[in-house]
Amino acid sequence: MMIQIKSVMKILHTSDLHLGHRLLEQSQYEEQHLFLQWLLTAITEENVHVLLIAGDIFDNGAPSAQSLKLYYDFLVDLRQTPCQHVFVTGGNHDAPGMLEAPKELLQALSVQVVGKATDNPENEVFRIEEDDEQLVVAAVPFLRDQDIRRALGGENYDEVSEKYKKALISHYREMADCCRKATASNVPVIAMGHLFAVGGKASDSEQSIYVGGLGDIAAGDFPKIFDYIALGHLHGPQTVQGYETIRYSGSPYILSFSEINQPKSVVFIETDQTSVTTIRLLPVPCFRPVRSIQGTVGECQAAMQRLSEEKHALTPWIEVILNDEQDKLVSASDINKLAEPLHVEVLKVSYGQPKTIQGIEQLLDEGIQVSELNPEQVFRKKCDEEGYNLVERPDLLEAFNEILQQLNEEK
Ligand SMILES: [Mn+2]
């Protein structure tokens, strides 16, 4: 008797590793290392065949030797797992040239790297086969304005925004056409992306791709051929407008204090011969707790004590906010002395209510849209919020305008 085993393709989606990222000047190397070790184990245990990393591999365009080693060691270690296909795309933090320098070398390890969009959309489309299964992947990186359209002189801000959005949508349409051409049959198709989608919830750590929602794309703008869209850029795990198959995996560890208490995960996806059958979140263990502790000196000390008694892979990092008037005279070094015998590390001591950084939308007068402001007006609003007086500090505005000018010239 012949037993037919229904084969399935198992895929893992992550993004925003930001290798080299520091939280309040502290290196996050240890948790990044532990996460990648955990990922190798998860890939083995779940028998994952395909790994998608949707942008922001590194925290900046010139990563340290330590960050590079972390990345390359991980890619080599993947060879010992069931994962035989890796797709790495550039994010807004990555330098495309840097990411693509070892492109051919990594191809030999079945790692496909797409740092930036080129004139040929076929460079972003890949077809893979595992046993009887096939999968088409459109590995779309972060799309810079200059990569996807020819800017004309004298465009104002709204025109740039509108045209960029159109170019973004048409890029995904070209991808869809290429994917259709890549295969004759109705095999599952996955797209990647590093962008801000409408309705997404940002935290403090994403560097806004463009001020004021330029180029926001909505769930309905993506062609229907894609069975799953693996997104990066937003650091909190979330769907786009409630669509289960259009998702941000989120960063695998926190990248700012605004992400405290945010559960982190990677996305596990299964396909059959024609489409996606399962989508499931795999929670990433918290290797290093990061907490914000508020109260009187006594309350904070007690909270530090409790945290110190918990068992964690790495020393917890904390921010202490003293909110009692009488504690104004307590210094950061006094707090550090209290923490010394404990298994916690105080990264920051501040006084009074924690300041929340507001998004530009919250700073605007009612009825005004960000798109109605020019960049200088947006800058002035942010300076107001941060307490910089531009009359006393004209150099700030000058510096801003100089940067703006440079950007315009580059375009
Ligand atoms: Mn990011």
PDB file of C-alpha atoms in Angstrom, residues 97-346:
ATOM      1  CA  GLY A  97      25.392  48.150  -0.706  1.00  0.00           C
ATOM      2  CA  MET A  98      26.674  46.799   2.585  1.00  0.00           C
ATOM      3  CA  LEU A  99      23.953  44.142   2.740  1.00  0.00           C
ATOM      4  CA  GLU A 100      24.452  43.124  -0.883  1.00  0.00           C
ATOM      5  CA  ALA A 101      28.265  43.029  -0.893  1.00  0.00           C
ATOM      6  CA  PRO A 102      28.295  39.290  -0.042  1.00  0.00           C
ATOM      7  CA  LYS A 103      25.176  38.584  -2.184  1.00  0.00           C
ATOM      8  CA  GLU A 104      26.818  35.986  -4.447  1.00  0.00           C
ATOM      9  CA  LEU A 105      28.711  34.409  -1.578  1.00  0.00           C
ATOM     10  CA  LEU A 106      25.511  34.044   0.447  1.00  0.00           C
ATOM     11  CA  GLN A 107      23.676  32.614  -2.560  1.00  0.00           C
ATOM     12  CA  ALA A 108      26.025  29.644  -2.229  1.00  0.00           C
ATOM     13  CA  LEU A 109      24.463  29.119   1.236  1.00  0.00           C
ATOM     14  CA  SER A 110      20.928  29.456  -0.219  1.00  0.00           C
ATOM     15  CA  VAL A 111      20.578  32.894   1.338  1.00  0.00           C
ATOM     16  CA  GLN A 112      19.004  35.402  -1.039  1.00  0.00           C
ATOM     17  CA  VAL A 113      19.735  39.044  -0.257  1.00  0.00           C
ATOM     18  CA  VAL A 114      17.839  41.970  -1.761  1.00  0.00           C
ATOM     19  CA  GLY A 115      19.222  45.248  -0.412  1.00  0.00           C
ATOM     20  CA  LYS A 116      17.314  47.604  -2.681  1.00  0.00           C
ATOM     21  CA  ALA A 117      14.980  47.688  -5.647  1.00  0.00           C
ATOM     22  CA  THR A 118      16.498  47.745  -9.133  1.00  0.00           C
ATOM     23  CA  ASP A 119      15.070  48.482 -12.578  1.00  0.00           C
ATOM     24  CA  ASN A 120      14.474  44.783 -13.066  1.00  0.00           C
ATOM     25  CA  PRO A 121      11.596  43.511 -10.875  1.00  0.00           C
ATOM     26  CA  GLU A 122      12.671  39.917 -11.593  1.00  0.00           C
ATOM     27  CA  ASN A 123      15.658  40.477  -9.300  1.00  0.00           C
ATOM     28  CA  GLU A 124      13.234  40.393  -6.357  1.00  0.00           C
ATOM     29  CA  VAL A 125      11.246  37.279  -7.301  1.00  0.00           C
ATOM     30  CA  PHE A 126      12.323  33.759  -6.385  1.00  0.00           C
ATOM     31  CA  ARG A 127      10.757  30.355  -6.921  1.00  0.00           C
ATOM     32  CA  ILE A 128      11.740  27.521  -4.636  1.00  0.00           C
ATOM     33  CA  GLU A 129      10.974  23.826  -4.569  1.00  0.00           C
ATOM     34  CA  GLU A 130      11.105  21.451  -1.636  1.00  0.00           C
ATOM     35  CA  ASP A 131      10.069  17.870  -2.405  1.00  0.00           C
ATOM     36  CA  ASP A 132       6.667  18.306  -4.053  1.00  0.00           C
ATOM     37  CA  GLU A 133       6.091  21.777  -2.708  1.00  0.00           C
ATOM     38  CA  GLN A 134       6.657  25.036  -4.490  1.00  0.00           C
ATOM     39  CA  LEU A 135       6.670  28.578  -3.224  1.00  0.00           C
ATOM     40  CA  VAL A 136       7.163  31.937  -4.879  1.00  0.00           C
ATOM     41  CA  VAL A 137       8.665  34.753  -2.812  1.00  0.00           C
ATOM     42  CA  ALA A 138       8.700  38.426  -3.810  1.00  0.00           C
ATOM     43  CA  ALA A 139      11.543  39.657  -1.590  1.00  0.00           C
ATOM     44  CA  VAL A 140      10.697  43.369  -1.664  1.00  0.00           C
ATOM     45  CA  PRO A 141      13.113  45.530   0.350  1.00  0.00           C
ATOM     46  CA  PHE A 142      12.484  49.003   1.785  1.00  0.00           C
ATOM     47  CA  LEU A 143      11.680  51.107  -1.282  1.00  0.00           C
ATOM     48  CA  ARG A 144      13.477  54.430  -1.345  1.00  0.00           C
ATOM     49  CA  ASP A 145      11.810  57.145  -3.377  1.00  0.00           C
ATOM     50  CA  GLN A 146      14.785  57.355  -5.768  1.00  0.00           C
ATOM     51  CA  ASP A 147      14.762  53.569  -6.305  1.00  0.00           C
ATOM     52  CA  ILE A 148      11.208  53.392  -7.608  1.00  0.00           C
ATOM     53  CA  ARG A 149      10.560  56.645  -9.453  1.00  0.00           C
ATOM     54  CA  ARG A 150      12.256  59.526 -11.175  1.00  0.00           C
ATOM     55  CA  ALA A 151      11.588  62.680  -9.160  1.00  0.00           C
ATOM     56  CA  LEU A 152      10.868  65.845 -11.065  1.00  0.00           C
ATOM     57  CA  GLY A 153      12.189  69.230  -9.971  1.00  0.00           C
ATOM     58  CA  GLY A 154       9.869  71.626  -8.160  1.00  0.00           C
ATOM     59  CA  GLU A 155       7.606  69.026  -6.601  1.00  0.00           C
ATOM     60  CA  ASN A 156       6.053  70.100  -3.337  1.00  0.00           C
ATOM     61  CA  TYR A 157       5.759  67.866  -0.332  1.00  0.00           C
ATOM     62  CA  ASP A 158       2.245  66.590  -1.068  1.00  0.00           C
ATOM     63  CA  GLU A 159       3.126  65.796  -4.665  1.00  0.00           C
ATOM     64  CA  VAL A 160       6.204  63.843  -3.576  1.00  0.00           C
ATOM     65  CA  SER A 161       4.107  61.953  -1.040  1.00  0.00           C
ATOM     66  CA  GLU A 162       1.348  61.121  -3.508  1.00  0.00           C
ATOM     67  CA  LYS A 163       3.750  60.049  -6.253  1.00  0.00           C
ATOM     68  CA  TYR A 164       5.827  57.954  -3.889  1.00  0.00           C
ATOM     69  CA  LYS A 165       2.690  56.119  -2.752  1.00  0.00           C
ATOM     70  CA  LYS A 166       1.674  55.464  -6.364  1.00  0.00           C
ATOM     71  CA  ALA A 167       5.161  54.159  -7.179  1.00  0.00           C
ATOM     72  CA  LEU A 168       5.017  51.907  -4.093  1.00  0.00           C
ATOM     73  CA  ILE A 169       1.698  50.412  -5.178  1.00  0.00           C
ATOM     74  CA  SER A 170       2.831  49.962  -8.755  1.00  0.00           C
ATOM     75  CA  HIS A 171       6.012  48.235  -7.544  1.00  0.00           C
ATOM     76  CA  TYR A 172       3.882  45.636  -5.759  1.00  0.00           C
ATOM     77  CA  ARG A 173       1.760  45.248  -8.926  1.00  0.00           C
ATOM     78  CA  GLU A 174       4.918  44.573 -10.946  1.00  0.00           C
ATOM     79  CA  MET A 175       5.906  42.026  -8.328  1.00  0.00           C
ATOM     80  CA  ALA A 176       2.520  40.346  -8.677  1.00  0.00           C
ATOM     81  CA  ASP A 177       2.960  40.133 -12.473  1.00  0.00           C
ATOM     82  CA  CYS A 178       6.434  38.662 -12.065  1.00  0.00           C
ATOM     83  CA  CYS A 179       5.149  36.112  -9.540  1.00  0.00           C
ATOM     84  CA  ARG A 180       2.430  35.042 -11.978  1.00  0.00           C
ATOM     85  CA  LYS A 181       5.078  34.572 -14.653  1.00  0.00           C
ATOM     86  CA  ALA A 182       7.393  32.684 -12.297  1.00  0.00           C
ATOM     87  CA  THR A 183       5.038  29.751 -12.090  1.00  0.00           C
ATOM     88  CA  ALA A 184       2.426  28.164 -14.280  1.00  0.00           C
ATOM     89  CA  SER A 185       0.405  26.572 -11.501  1.00  0.00           C
ATOM     90  CA  ASN A 186      -1.453  28.048  -8.570  1.00  0.00           C
ATOM     91  CA  VAL A 187       1.365  27.795  -5.985  1.00  0.00           C
ATOM     92  CA  PRO A 188       1.458  29.879  -2.795  1.00  0.00           C
ATOM     93  CA  VAL A 189       2.968  33.338  -3.223  1.00  0.00           C
ATOM     94  CA  ILE A 190       4.516  35.384  -0.419  1.00  0.00           C
ATOM     95  CA  ALA A 191       5.559  39.022  -0.551  1.00  0.00           C
ATOM     96  CA  MET A 192       7.896  40.823   1.811  1.00  0.00           C
ATOM     97  CA  GLY A 193       8.018  44.536   2.581  1.00  0.00           C
ATOM     98  CA  HIS A 194       9.581  47.156   4.833  1.00  0.00           C
ATOM     99  CA  LEU A 195       7.146  50.040   4.980  1.00  0.00           C
ATOM    100  CA  PHE A 196       4.551  51.859   7.048  1.00  0.00           C
ATOM    101  CA  ALA A 197       1.048  50.581   6.406  1.00  0.00           C
ATOM    102  CA  VAL A 198      -2.068  52.567   7.242  1.00  0.00           C
ATOM    103  CA  GLY A 199      -3.399  51.975  10.734  1.00  0.00           C
ATOM    104  CA  GLY A 200      -0.105  50.612  12.047  1.00  0.00           C
ATOM    105  CA  LYS A 201       0.833  51.279  15.636  1.00  0.00           C
ATOM    106  CA  ALA A 202       4.304  52.783  16.008  1.00  0.00           C
ATOM    107  CA  SER A 203       6.555  52.830  19.075  1.00  0.00           C
ATOM    108  CA  ASP A 204       9.372  55.276  19.861  1.00  0.00           C
ATOM    109  CA  SER A 205      12.094  53.251  18.196  1.00  0.00           C
ATOM    110  CA  GLU A 206      11.140  53.221  14.533  1.00  0.00           C
ATOM    111  CA  GLN A 207      12.869  55.981  12.699  1.00  0.00           C
ATOM    112  CA  SER A 208       9.978  57.431  10.720  1.00  0.00           C
ATOM    113  CA  ILE A 209      10.545  56.492   7.106  1.00  0.00           C
ATOM    114  CA  TYR A 210       9.188  59.830   6.053  1.00  0.00           C
ATOM    115  CA  VAL A 211       7.773  62.531   8.282  1.00  0.00           C
ATOM    116  CA  GLY A 212       4.012  62.534   8.401  1.00  0.00           C
ATOM    117  CA  GLY A 213       2.864  59.280   6.890  1.00  0.00           C
ATOM    118  CA  LEU A 214       4.293  59.837   3.432  1.00  0.00           C
ATOM    119  CA  GLY A 215       3.511  56.848   1.270  1.00  0.00           C
ATOM    120  CA  ASP A 216       1.201  55.022   3.662  1.00  0.00           C
ATOM    121  CA  ILE A 217      -0.074  51.919   1.951  1.00  0.00           C
ATOM    122  CA  ALA A 218      -3.368  50.236   2.905  1.00  0.00           C
ATOM    123  CA  ALA A 219      -4.146  46.518   3.067  1.00  0.00           C
ATOM    124  CA  GLY A 220      -6.326  46.823  -0.045  1.00  0.00           C
ATOM    125  CA  ASP A 221      -3.435  48.285  -2.049  1.00  0.00           C
ATOM    126  CA  PHE A 222      -1.606  44.948  -2.113  1.00  0.00           C
ATOM    127  CA  PRO A 223      -2.412  42.686  -5.090  1.00  0.00           C
ATOM    128  CA  LYS A 224      -4.600  39.703  -4.206  1.00  0.00           C
ATOM    129  CA  ILE A 225      -2.127  37.164  -5.566  1.00  0.00           C
ATOM    130  CA  PHE A 226      -0.109  37.329  -2.339  1.00  0.00           C
ATOM    131  CA  ASP A 227      -1.177  34.618   0.086  1.00  0.00           C
ATOM    132  CA  TYR A 228       0.860  36.197   2.868  1.00  0.00           C
ATOM    133  CA  ILE A 229       2.678  39.530   3.227  1.00  0.00           C
ATOM    134  CA  ALA A 230       5.639  39.507   5.625  1.00  0.00           C
ATOM    135  CA  LEU A 231       6.280  43.058   6.785  1.00  0.00           C
ATOM    136  CA  GLY A 232       8.983  44.790   8.773  1.00  0.00           C
ATOM    137  CA  HIS A 233       9.439  48.331  10.115  1.00  0.00           C
ATOM    138  CA  LEU A 234       6.917  48.510  12.980  1.00  0.00           C
ATOM    139  CA  HIS A 235       8.379  46.973  16.132  1.00  0.00           C
ATOM    140  CA  GLY A 236       5.145  45.726  17.689  1.00  0.00           C
ATOM    141  CA  PRO A 237       3.678  42.487  16.279  1.00  0.00           C
ATOM    142  CA  GLN A 238       0.432  43.323  14.470  1.00  0.00           C
ATOM    143  CA  THR A 239      -1.806  42.688  11.500  1.00  0.00           C
ATOM    144  CA  VAL A 240      -2.572  45.406   8.956  1.00  0.00           C
ATOM    145  CA  GLN A 241      -6.179  46.559   9.285  1.00  0.00           C
ATOM    146  CA  GLY A 242      -7.149  43.208  10.768  1.00  0.00           C
ATOM    147  CA  TYR A 243      -5.988  41.130   7.795  1.00  0.00           C
ATOM    148  CA  GLU A 244      -4.503  37.954   9.289  1.00  0.00           C
ATOM    149  CA  THR A 245      -2.313  37.401   6.226  1.00  0.00           C
ATOM    150  CA  ILE A 246      -0.727  40.881   6.165  1.00  0.00           C
ATOM    151  CA  ARG A 247       1.505  41.131   9.193  1.00  0.00           C
ATOM    152  CA  TYR A 248       4.328  42.830  10.979  1.00  0.00           C
ATOM    153  CA  SER A 249       6.276  40.203  12.919  1.00  0.00           C
ATOM    154  CA  GLY A 250       7.666  43.001  15.107  1.00  0.00           C
ATOM    155  CA  SER A 251      11.207  43.145  16.482  1.00  0.00           C
ATOM    156  CA  PRO A 252      12.190  40.056  18.502  1.00  0.00           C
ATOM    157  CA  TYR A 253      13.334  42.083  21.544  1.00  0.00           C
ATOM    158  CA  ILE A 254      12.466  45.531  22.799  1.00  0.00           C
ATOM    159  CA  LEU A 255      14.229  48.431  21.128  1.00  0.00           C
ATOM    160  CA  SER A 256      12.807  51.263  23.224  1.00  0.00           C
ATOM    161  CA  PHE A 257      11.247  51.809  26.636  1.00  0.00           C
ATOM    162  CA  SER A 258       7.891  52.368  24.922  1.00  0.00           C
ATOM    163  CA  GLU A 259       7.906  48.646  24.035  1.00  0.00           C
ATOM    164  CA  ILE A 260       8.128  47.486  27.674  1.00  0.00           C
ATOM    165  CA  ASN A 261       5.561  44.745  28.371  1.00  0.00           C
ATOM    166  CA  GLN A 262       5.063  44.203  24.642  1.00  0.00           C
ATOM    167  CA  PRO A 263       5.092  40.442  24.005  1.00  0.00           C
ATOM    168  CA  LYS A 264       7.567  39.653  21.218  1.00  0.00           C
ATOM    169  CA  SER A 265       7.126  36.899  18.673  1.00  0.00           C
ATOM    170  CA  VAL A 266       8.002  35.517  15.270  1.00  0.00           C
ATOM    171  CA  VAL A 267       5.351  34.288  12.823  1.00  0.00           C
ATOM    172  CA  PHE A 268       5.076  30.644  11.805  1.00  0.00           C
ATOM    173  CA  ILE A 269       3.278  30.004   8.508  1.00  0.00           C
ATOM    174  CA  GLU A 270       2.307  26.768   6.807  1.00  0.00           C
ATOM    175  CA  THR A 271       1.250  26.326   3.199  1.00  0.00           C
ATOM    176  CA  ASP A 272      -0.193  23.472   1.200  1.00  0.00           C
ATOM    177  CA  GLN A 273       0.086  23.117  -2.577  1.00  0.00           C
ATOM    178  CA  THR A 274      -1.930  26.258  -3.265  1.00  0.00           C
ATOM    179  CA  SER A 275      -2.221  28.569  -0.274  1.00  0.00           C
ATOM    180  CA  VAL A 276      -1.518  29.450   3.340  1.00  0.00           C
ATOM    181  CA  THR A 277      -3.168  27.054   5.783  1.00  0.00           C
ATOM    182  CA  THR A 278      -1.807  28.094   9.178  1.00  0.00           C
ATOM    183  CA  ILE A 279      -0.571  31.302  10.778  1.00  0.00           C
ATOM    184  CA  ARG A 280       0.648  31.057  14.347  1.00  0.00           C
ATOM    185  CA  LEU A 281       2.773  33.287  16.588  1.00  0.00           C
ATOM    186  CA  LEU A 282       5.782  31.744  18.315  1.00  0.00           C
ATOM    187  CA  PRO A 283       6.456  33.819  21.453  1.00  0.00           C
ATOM    188  CA  VAL A 284      10.105  34.847  21.829  1.00  0.00           C
ATOM    189  CA  PRO A 285      11.338  34.300  25.404  1.00  0.00           C
ATOM    190  CA  CYS A 286      12.260  37.453  27.285  1.00  0.00           C
ATOM    191  CA  PHE A 287      15.988  36.997  27.926  1.00  0.00           C
ATOM    192  CA  ARG A 288      16.414  40.353  29.594  1.00  0.00           C
ATOM    193  CA  PRO A 289      13.489  42.039  31.355  1.00  0.00           C
ATOM    194  CA  VAL A 290      13.406  45.792  30.922  1.00  0.00           C
ATOM    195  CA  ARG A 291      11.192  47.626  33.394  1.00  0.00           C
ATOM    196  CA  SER A 292      10.192  51.100  34.354  1.00  0.00           C
ATOM    197  CA  ILE A 293       9.814  51.427  38.122  1.00  0.00           C
ATOM    198  CA  GLN A 294       7.966  54.383  39.603  1.00  0.00           C
ATOM    199  CA  GLY A 295       7.341  55.624  43.119  1.00  0.00           C
ATOM    200  CA  THR A 296       9.129  56.809  46.230  1.00  0.00           C
ATOM    201  CA  VAL A 297      12.715  55.712  46.901  1.00  0.00           C
ATOM    202  CA  GLY A 298      11.388  53.028  49.261  1.00  0.00           C
ATOM    203  CA  GLU A 299       8.885  51.707  46.742  1.00  0.00           C
ATOM    204  CA  CYS A 300      11.460  51.631  43.981  1.00  0.00           C
ATOM    205  CA  GLN A 301      13.933  49.839  46.205  1.00  0.00           C
ATOM    206  CA  ALA A 302      11.318  47.192  47.053  1.00  0.00           C
ATOM    207  CA  ALA A 303      10.454  46.746  43.377  1.00  0.00           C
ATOM    208  CA  MET A 304      14.145  46.381  42.476  1.00  0.00           C
ATOM    209  CA  GLN A 305      14.498  43.797  45.241  1.00  0.00           C
ATOM    210  CA  ARG A 306      11.554  41.767  43.873  1.00  0.00           C
ATOM    211  CA  LEU A 307      12.891  41.899  40.335  1.00  0.00           C
ATOM    212  CA  SER A 308      16.339  40.910  41.585  1.00  0.00           C
ATOM    213  CA  GLU A 309      14.896  37.705  43.072  1.00  0.00           C
ATOM    214  CA  GLU A 310      13.363  36.584  39.758  1.00  0.00           C
ATOM    215  CA  LYS A 311      15.364  34.228  37.554  1.00  0.00           C
ATOM    216  CA  HIS A 312      16.365  35.614  34.158  1.00  0.00           C
ATOM    217  CA  ALA A 313      19.019  34.763  31.593  1.00  0.00           C
ATOM    218  CA  LEU A 314      20.391  38.320  31.681  1.00  0.00           C
ATOM    219  CA  THR A 315      20.494  41.024  34.357  1.00  0.00           C
ATOM    220  CA  PRO A 316      17.255  43.056  34.255  1.00  0.00           C
ATOM    221  CA  TRP A 317      17.569  46.644  33.097  1.00  0.00           C
ATOM    222  CA  ILE A 318      15.487  49.295  34.794  1.00  0.00           C
ATOM    223  CA  GLU A 319      14.510  52.900  34.572  1.00  0.00           C
ATOM    224  CA  VAL A 320      13.701  54.468  37.956  1.00  0.00           C
ATOM    225  CA  ILE A 321      11.231  57.343  38.094  1.00  0.00           C
ATOM    226  CA  LEU A 322      11.068  59.068  41.476  1.00  0.00           C
ATOM    227  CA  ASN A 323       7.762  60.839  41.707  1.00  0.00           C
ATOM    228  CA  ASP A 324       7.761  62.062  45.303  1.00  0.00           C
ATOM    229  CA  GLU A 325       8.683  65.751  45.799  1.00  0.00           C
ATOM    230  CA  GLN A 326      10.857  64.794  48.797  1.00  0.00           C
ATOM    231  CA  ASP A 327      13.008  62.558  46.618  1.00  0.00           C
ATOM    232  CA  LYS A 328      14.278  65.473  44.529  1.00  0.00           C
ATOM    233  CA  LEU A 329      17.509  65.410  46.549  1.00  0.00           C
ATOM    234  CA  VAL A 330      18.135  61.728  45.923  1.00  0.00           C
ATOM    235  CA  SER A 331      20.760  61.417  43.187  1.00  0.00           C
ATOM    236  CA  ALA A 332      21.230  58.834  40.498  1.00  0.00           C
ATOM    237  CA  SER A 333      24.324  57.566  42.267  1.00  0.00           C
ATOM    238  CA  ASP A 334      22.269  57.063  45.481  1.00  0.00           C
ATOM    239  CA  ILE A 335      19.906  54.848  43.481  1.00  0.00           C
ATOM    240  CA  ASN A 336      22.826  53.023  41.908  1.00  0.00           C
ATOM    241  CA  LYS A 337      24.201  52.320  45.393  1.00  0.00           C
ATOM    242  CA  LEU A 338      20.851  50.763  46.366  1.00  0.00           C
ATOM    243  CA  ALA A 339      20.975  48.602  43.245  1.00  0.00           C
ATOM    244  CA  GLU A 340      24.595  47.523  43.712  1.00  0.00           C
ATOM    245  CA  PRO A 341      23.982  44.430  45.873  1.00  0.00           C
ATOM    246  CA  LEU A 342      20.989  43.465  43.705  1.00  0.00           C
ATOM    247  CA  HIS A 343      20.793  41.551  40.454  1.00  0.00           C
ATOM    248  CA  VAL A 344      19.513  44.566  38.484  1.00  0.00           C
ATOM    249  CA  GLU A 345      21.115  47.367  36.501  1.00  0.00           C
ATOM    250  CA  VAL A 346      19.732  50.912  36.655  1.00  0.00           C
TER     251      VAL A 346
END
